[in-house]
Coordinates of C-alpha atoms and ligand atoms in Angstrom, one line a residue:
M14 CA 89.5 174.9 205.7
S15 CA 86.3 173.7 207.2
P16 CA 86.7 169.4 207.5
L17 CA 85.4 167.4 204.3
R18 CA 81.6 166.8 205.2
I19 CA 80.7 162.7 204.6
A20 CA 77.8 161.0 203.1
L21 CA 77.5 157.5 203.8
L22 CA 75.5 155.4 201.5
G23 CA 75.1 151.6 202.4
Y24 CA 76.5 149.8 206.1
G25 CA 78.6 146.7 204.6
T26 CA 81.2 145.7 205.1
V27 CA 83.2 147.9 203.4
G28 CA 80.6 150.6 204.7
S29 CA 81.1 150.0 207.8
S30 CA 85.2 149.7 207.7
V31 CA 84.8 153.4 206.1
V32 CA 83.0 154.5 209.1
H33 CA 85.5 152.9 211.6
R34 CA 88.5 154.0 209.8
L35 CA 86.6 157.8 209.9
T36 CA 85.5 158.1 213.7
R37 CA 87.8 156.4 216.0
A38 CA 90.9 157.1 217.8
D39 CA 92.9 157.2 214.9
A40 CA 90.0 159.2 212.3
V41 CA 91.3 160.7 209.6
R42 CA 92.1 164.4 210.3
D43 CA 89.9 166.5 208.0
L44 CA 87.0 164.2 207.0
T45 CA 83.9 164.1 208.9
L46 CA 81.2 162.2 208.5
T47 CA 77.4 163.6 208.5
R48 CA 75.1 160.8 207.6
I49 CA 74.5 157.5 206.8
F50 CA 72.2 155.9 205.1
D51 CA 71.0 152.2 204.9
R52 CA 67.8 150.5 204.3
R53 CA 68.5 148.9 207.8
A54 CA 69.2 151.8 209.5
D55 CA 67.4 151.6 211.9
V56 CA 68.5 148.1 213.7
K57 CA 72.2 149.2 212.9
R58 CA 71.8 152.8 214.5
R59 CA 71.2 150.4 217.7
A60 CA 74.1 149.1 217.6
H61 CA 76.2 151.7 216.8
A62 CA 75.1 154.4 219.3
D63 CA 78.8 155.6 220.5
L64 CA 78.8 157.4 216.7
R65 CA 77.8 160.3 218.1
G66 CA 77.4 163.3 215.5
V67 CA 76.0 161.1 212.8
A68 CA 72.2 161.0 212.0
W69 CA 70.9 158.0 210.0
T70 CA 69.1 157.5 207.6
T71 CA 66.6 154.5 205.1
R72 CA 66.0 157.9 203.1
I73 CA 67.9 158.3 200.4
E74 CA 67.3 161.7 199.7
D75 CA 68.1 163.0 204.0
A76 CA 71.4 162.0 202.5
L77 CA 71.6 163.4 199.1
C78 CA 69.9 166.8 200.0
S79 CA 72.1 167.3 203.3
D80 CA 74.8 169.4 204.2
A81 CA 77.1 167.0 203.1
D82 CA 80.1 168.0 200.4
V83 CA 80.9 164.2 198.8
I84 CA 78.3 161.6 199.4
V85 CA 79.9 157.4 199.4
E86 CA 78.4 155.1 197.7
T87 CA 79.5 151.3 199.3
I88 CA 75.9 150.0 198.3
G89 CA 77.0 147.6 195.3
G90 CA 75.2 146.1 192.4
L91 CA 73.8 148.7 189.3
E92 CA 71.0 149.9 190.3
P93 CA 70.1 152.7 192.2
A94 CA 73.2 153.0 192.7
S95 CA 73.9 154.7 189.8
G96 CA 70.9 156.6 189.5
W97 CA 71.9 157.8 193.4
I98 CA 75.4 159.2 191.8
Q99 CA 74.3 160.6 189.3
D100 CA 71.2 162.3 191.3
A101 CA 74.3 162.3 194.2
L102 CA 76.2 164.7 190.9
R103 CA 73.8 166.3 190.5
A104 CA 73.0 167.4 193.7
G105 CA 76.9 169.0 193.9
K106 CA 78.0 166.2 195.2
S107 CA 81.5 165.3 195.1
V108 CA 81.5 161.3 194.8
V109 CA 83.1 158.1 195.7
T110 CA 82.7 154.8 194.9
A111 CA 83.7 150.7 195.1
N112 CA 81.4 149.8 192.5
K113 CA 82.2 148.2 190.0
Q114 CA 79.5 147.5 187.8
V115 CA 78.5 150.6 187.7
I116 CA 81.5 152.3 186.8
A117 CA 82.3 149.4 184.4
R118 CA 78.8 150.6 182.6
D119 CA 78.5 154.1 183.5
G120 CA 81.4 155.2 184.1
E121 CA 82.1 157.8 180.7
C122 CA 78.7 159.2 181.4
L123 CA 79.4 159.7 185.4
L124 CA 83.0 161.2 184.6
R125 CA 81.6 163.5 181.9
L126 CA 78.8 164.6 184.3
A127 CA 81.3 165.3 187.3
A128 CA 83.2 167.7 185.2
R129 CA 79.8 169.8 183.6
Q130 CA 79.1 169.7 187.0
G131 CA 82.4 171.3 188.5
R132 CA 82.8 168.3 190.6
Q133 CA 85.2 164.8 191.7
L134 CA 84.5 161.6 190.5
R135 CA 86.4 159.1 192.4
F136 CA 86.5 155.4 192.4
E137 CA 90.2 153.5 193.5
A138 CA 88.3 150.9 196.1
A139 CA 86.5 149.5 192.9
I140 CA 89.2 147.8 191.7
G141 CA 91.9 146.4 194.2
G142 CA 91.0 147.6 197.3
A143 CA 94.3 149.4 198.4
M144 CA 96.6 148.1 195.3
P145 CA 96.5 152.0 194.0
I146 CA 96.0 150.4 189.8
V147 CA 93.7 152.8 189.7
R148 CA 95.7 155.8 190.4
A149 CA 99.0 153.8 188.8
V150 CA 97.3 153.4 186.0
A151 CA 95.1 156.5 184.9
D152 CA 97.8 159.0 186.3
G153 CA 101.4 157.4 187.6
L154 CA 101.3 155.7 184.2
A155 CA 99.7 158.3 182.4
G156 CA 103.2 159.2 180.0
D157 CA 103.3 156.3 178.7
R158 CA 101.2 154.5 175.8
L159 CA 99.5 151.1 177.5
T160 CA 99.6 147.7 175.8
R161 CA 99.0 145.3 178.2
I162 CA 97.4 144.6 181.3
V163 CA 97.0 141.0 182.9
A164 CA 96.2 140.5 186.7
I165 CA 94.5 138.8 190.0
L166 CA 91.6 140.9 190.2
N167 CA 89.5 139.3 192.3
G168 CA 90.5 138.5 196.1
T169 CA 87.7 136.0 197.0
T170 CA 88.9 133.8 193.8
N171 CA 92.6 134.1 195.0
A172 CA 91.1 133.2 198.7
V173 CA 90.4 130.3 197.3
L174 CA 91.7 128.7 194.6
S175 CA 95.1 129.7 197.6
R176 CA 93.8 127.9 199.7
M177 CA 93.1 124.8 197.8
D178 CA 96.5 124.5 197.7
A179 CA 97.7 125.4 201.0
T180 CA 95.3 123.3 202.6
R181 CA 94.3 120.8 199.9
C182 CA 90.7 121.0 200.3
A183 CA 88.2 121.1 197.4
I184 CA 87.1 124.2 196.7
D185 CA 83.0 124.2 198.0
D186 CA 84.9 124.5 201.5
A187 CA 87.6 127.1 200.2
I188 CA 84.6 129.0 198.8
R189 CA 82.7 129.2 202.9
D190 CA 85.9 130.2 204.4
A191 CA 86.1 132.9 201.9
Q192 CA 82.5 133.8 202.3
R193 CA 83.2 133.5 206.5
R194 CA 86.2 136.0 205.9
G195 CA 84.1 139.0 204.2
Y196 CA 86.1 138.9 201.1
A197 CA 83.6 137.2 198.3
E198 CA 79.9 139.2 197.2
Q199 CA 76.6 138.6 198.0
D200 CA 76.5 135.7 195.3
P201 CA 80.4 134.4 195.2
C202 CA 79.6 132.7 191.0
L203 CA 80.0 137.0 190.2
D204 CA 83.5 136.3 192.2
L205 CA 85.0 132.5 190.3
D206 CA 82.6 132.8 187.6
G207 CA 85.1 136.4 186.8
D208 CA 82.1 138.9 185.8
D209 CA 83.7 140.2 188.8
A210 CA 87.1 140.9 187.0
R211 CA 85.6 141.3 184.4
A212 CA 83.8 144.5 185.1
K213 CA 87.4 145.9 186.4
L214 CA 89.4 144.5 183.5
A215 CA 87.1 146.6 181.3
I216 CA 87.1 150.2 182.9
L217 CA 90.9 149.6 183.3
C218 CA 90.5 149.3 179.2
G219 CA 89.2 152.6 179.0
L220 CA 92.1 153.9 181.7
A221 CA 95.0 152.2 180.0
F222 CA 94.4 151.7 175.9
G223 CA 91.0 154.7 176.1
L224 CA 88.7 151.6 175.0
R225 CA 85.8 151.2 175.2
V226 CA 84.4 147.7 176.3
T227 CA 81.4 146.4 177.9
P228 CA 82.5 143.5 181.0
E229 CA 80.0 141.4 178.8
E230 CA 82.4 141.7 175.9
I231 CA 84.9 140.1 177.2
A232 CA 85.8 136.2 177.6
A233 CA 85.1 134.3 180.7
R234 CA 86.4 130.8 181.7
S235 CA 84.6 129.8 185.5
A236 CA 87.0 128.8 188.2
A237 CA 84.3 127.0 189.9
S238 CA 85.6 123.5 188.1
V239 CA 88.9 123.8 189.8
T240 CA 89.1 120.7 191.1
S241 CA 92.0 119.2 194.0
A242 CA 93.3 117.2 192.1
D243 CA 94.5 120.0 188.5
V244 CA 95.8 121.9 191.8
E245 CA 97.3 118.7 192.7
A246 CA 98.7 118.3 188.6
A247 CA 100.2 122.2 188.8
R248 CA 101.9 121.9 191.9
R249 CA 103.7 118.9 190.3
D250 CA 104.6 121.3 187.3
G251 CA 105.8 123.9 190.3
A252 CA 102.8 126.1 189.4
T253 CA 99.6 127.4 191.4
I254 CA 95.9 128.1 189.3
R255 CA 95.5 131.7 189.6
Q256 CA 92.1 133.7 188.2
L257 CA 94.3 135.6 185.7
A258 CA 92.0 138.7 183.7
C259 CA 94.2 139.6 181.0
A260 CA 94.1 142.4 178.1
S261 CA 96.3 143.6 175.5
H262 CA 96.0 146.3 173.3
D263 CA 98.1 146.6 169.6
A264 CA 96.9 149.7 168.4
A265 CA 98.2 149.4 164.7
D266 CA 94.9 147.4 164.0
S267 CA 92.8 148.8 167.1
T268 CA 93.0 144.9 168.1
L269 CA 92.1 144.5 172.5
T270 CA 92.0 140.3 173.7
A271 CA 90.9 140.7 176.6
W272 CA 89.0 137.5 179.0
V273 CA 89.5 135.7 182.3
A274 CA 90.1 132.1 183.7
P275 CA 91.8 130.6 185.7
V276 CA 95.6 129.5 185.0
A277 CA 98.4 128.2 185.8
V278 CA 100.9 130.0 186.8
P279 CA 104.8 129.6 188.6
R280 CA 104.9 129.5 192.2
H281 CA 107.6 132.1 191.9
S282 CA 106.0 134.5 190.0
I283 CA 103.8 137.7 191.4
F284 CA 100.8 135.8 190.8
G285 CA 101.5 132.9 192.4
R286 CA 102.8 134.2 195.6
A287 CA 99.8 136.1 195.4
T288 CA 97.9 134.3 198.4
G289 CA 95.1 135.2 200.2
P290 CA 93.1 137.8 199.4
Q291 CA 96.0 140.1 197.6
N292 CA 95.7 141.0 194.0
A293 CA 98.5 141.8 191.7
A294 CA 99.2 143.3 188.2
L295 CA 101.9 143.7 185.5
I296 CA 101.3 146.9 183.4
T297 CA 103.6 147.1 180.4
G298 CA 104.0 150.4 178.6
A299 CA 106.5 151.3 175.5
H300 CA 108.1 153.0 176.9
A301 CA 108.7 151.8 181.3
G302 CA 108.4 148.3 180.5
E303 CA 107.0 146.0 183.1
I304 CA 105.3 147.8 186.3
G305 CA 104.3 145.5 188.6
V306 CA 101.8 146.1 191.4
S307 CA 100.6 144.2 194.5
G308 CA 98.2 143.5 197.7
A309 CA 95.1 143.4 200.4
G310 CA 92.7 143.1 197.0
A311 CA 89.0 142.5 199.1
G312 CA 87.8 142.6 202.6
G313 CA 86.1 146.4 204.2
D314 CA 89.8 147.5 206.0
A315 CA 91.8 147.0 202.9
T316 CA 88.8 148.5 200.4
A317 CA 88.3 151.4 203.0
V318 CA 91.9 152.5 203.0
A319 CA 91.4 153.1 198.6
V320 CA 88.1 155.1 199.7
I321 CA 89.1 157.1 202.4
S322 CA 92.7 157.4 199.8
D323 CA 90.2 158.7 197.8
L324 CA 88.8 161.2 200.7
L325 CA 91.3 162.7 201.2
A326 CA 92.5 163.6 197.3
I327 CA 89.8 165.5 197.4
A328 CA 89.5 167.3 200.8
R329 CA 93.7 168.6 199.2
D330 CA 92.0 169.8 196.0
R331 CA 88.5 170.6 196.0
A332 CA 88.5 172.1 193.1
A333 CA 90.1 169.7 190.8
I334 CA 89.0 168.4 188.0
V335 CA 89.2 164.3 187.3
P336 CA 89.7 164.3 183.3
A337 CA 86.3 162.4 182.1
L338 CA 88.1 159.5 179.5
I339 CA 87.2 159.9 175.9
L340 CA 87.0 156.6 174.7
K341 CA 86.0 154.7 171.6
P342 CA 86.0 151.1 170.5
P343 CA 88.5 148.5 169.7
K344 CA 87.1 147.5 166.4
C345 CA 88.6 144.2 166.9
I346 CA 87.9 142.0 170.4
R347 CA 89.0 138.5 170.7
G348 CA 89.0 136.6 173.8
F349 CA 90.3 132.4 173.9
G350 CA 88.6 131.3 170.3
E351 CA 91.0 133.5 168.5
I352 CA 93.6 133.0 170.2
A353 CA 96.1 130.3 168.9
D354 CA 99.2 130.3 171.6
F355 CA 97.1 130.7 175.4
R356 CA 101.0 131.0 176.5
I357 CA 101.8 134.2 177.4
Q358 CA 105.4 135.5 178.9
I359 CA 105.4 137.6 182.3
S360 CA 108.7 138.5 183.1
D361 CA 110.8 136.0 183.3
C362 CA 108.4 133.0 183.8
E363 CA 105.4 131.5 181.6
S364 CA 101.9 131.0 182.7
R365 CA 99.6 128.3 180.2
M366 CA 96.2 127.8 180.8
S367 CA 95.6 124.7 182.8
D368 CA 95.2 121.8 180.1
S369 CA 91.5 121.3 181.2
F370 CA 90.4 124.6 180.7
L371 CA 92.4 125.3 177.4
A372 CA 90.8 121.9 176.8
E373 CA 87.7 123.7 177.6
A374 CA 88.4 126.8 176.0
V375 CA 89.1 126.2 172.2
Ligands
HSE421 N1 84.4 140.4 195.6 C1 85.2 141.5 195.6 C2 86.6 140.4 195.2 C3 85.6 142.8 196.5 O1 86.7 139.3 195.9 O2 87.7 140.8 195.0 C4 86.5 143.1 195.6 O3 86.4 143.7 195.3

C-alpha cells in the first residue's frame, strides 16, 4: 500500500510539531507529508528550507485540491477552519483535526458528511493532548453506560494553578510562564475563563452520553481570579486548586449537570497530582465503575502524538467508517445555581468548590 499523503493546514505550535514528527530522522512510516498551507508560508518556508519534497502554499485551494489523502487541520478557531474541513470532506479527503471549537459546534454535521462521503473525520487531538480520552470514551468504554466525567481538560490553567502552588507566585507570573511554554490559546482568557474546557466537555457529553450540548450551555466560573491566598488556604486543608470540568447524566429523567470551575481538590487525588500542562479524567460507568486517564494535555509535541495516532488509524484502515454521532438534547441542563451540594465524590476522596468561588457561584 502506498503511504498516506498528508496536507497540513496551519504551521503553528501543533502544526510544526506534526511536521517535525513526519519529516525527521525517526519519521513515521506509512505517512508522507506533501503540502503545507500557512498564511505566512513564504516566511516560514525560508526558515525550513531543509523540508524536501514538501510544497508550501498560501492558497488554501492548493491544499484542498492537491493529491493528499488526508487534510490535517491545526489552524484553530471556528472560521474559516470549519468551512475548510467541509470542503476537504466534499473533495473526498479524510480529515484529522485538533479543533475543539469546530467539533463542539459542528462535529455532528461534519461526522455525518464524512460518513456520506465514505471518508473519516478524527479528532483525538481536540481534547486532552496526548491523553487518549476521545478513544477511551467513544471506543474503549462504548460497552458501558457512562454516567459521569470529572476532568482537568485545560493544560494552560493547570500549568498556571500548579505553578502558583509550587512557587507561591502570583497568577500573572504563572500565566506569563504558561504563554512562554506555548500551552496557552492566543487569547489566554479562553483557557482561564473555562471556554476551552467547556468546548471539550460539550464534545465529551456527545460521545459519552449521546447528548447535544453547546459550550455556552455549560456553566462556568473563571479561574482568572484565583489568588495566592486561595492557593495557601487550600494548602492548609491538604488541598490544591484545579480547574475541573464535570458532567453527570441522569438518563432516567434526561438531566445533565455540567460545569467548569476552580475547585479545591485533595493533593493526593488524580487531579491534585496533575501538574504543569497535564490533564486527567475520571470516567464513571454503570458497569465498570471508575476509569482514570491522565497525561500531557497541551503543547505541540503532546498534541502531535494524538494527530499522528489518528493518521495511523486512517493508514491502517482507509475504508473504516467513523460512526456518525446520533445526539439528542437533554430535557434539562443544570449548572451551579440549581445544585444544592457542590461536593463531588472522587474515588476515596472528596473535592469541593473553593469557598470564595462557592460564594460567587450560588
Ligand atoms: N490551550 C489548550 C490547553 C490547548 O491549554 O489545554 C490544548 O487544547
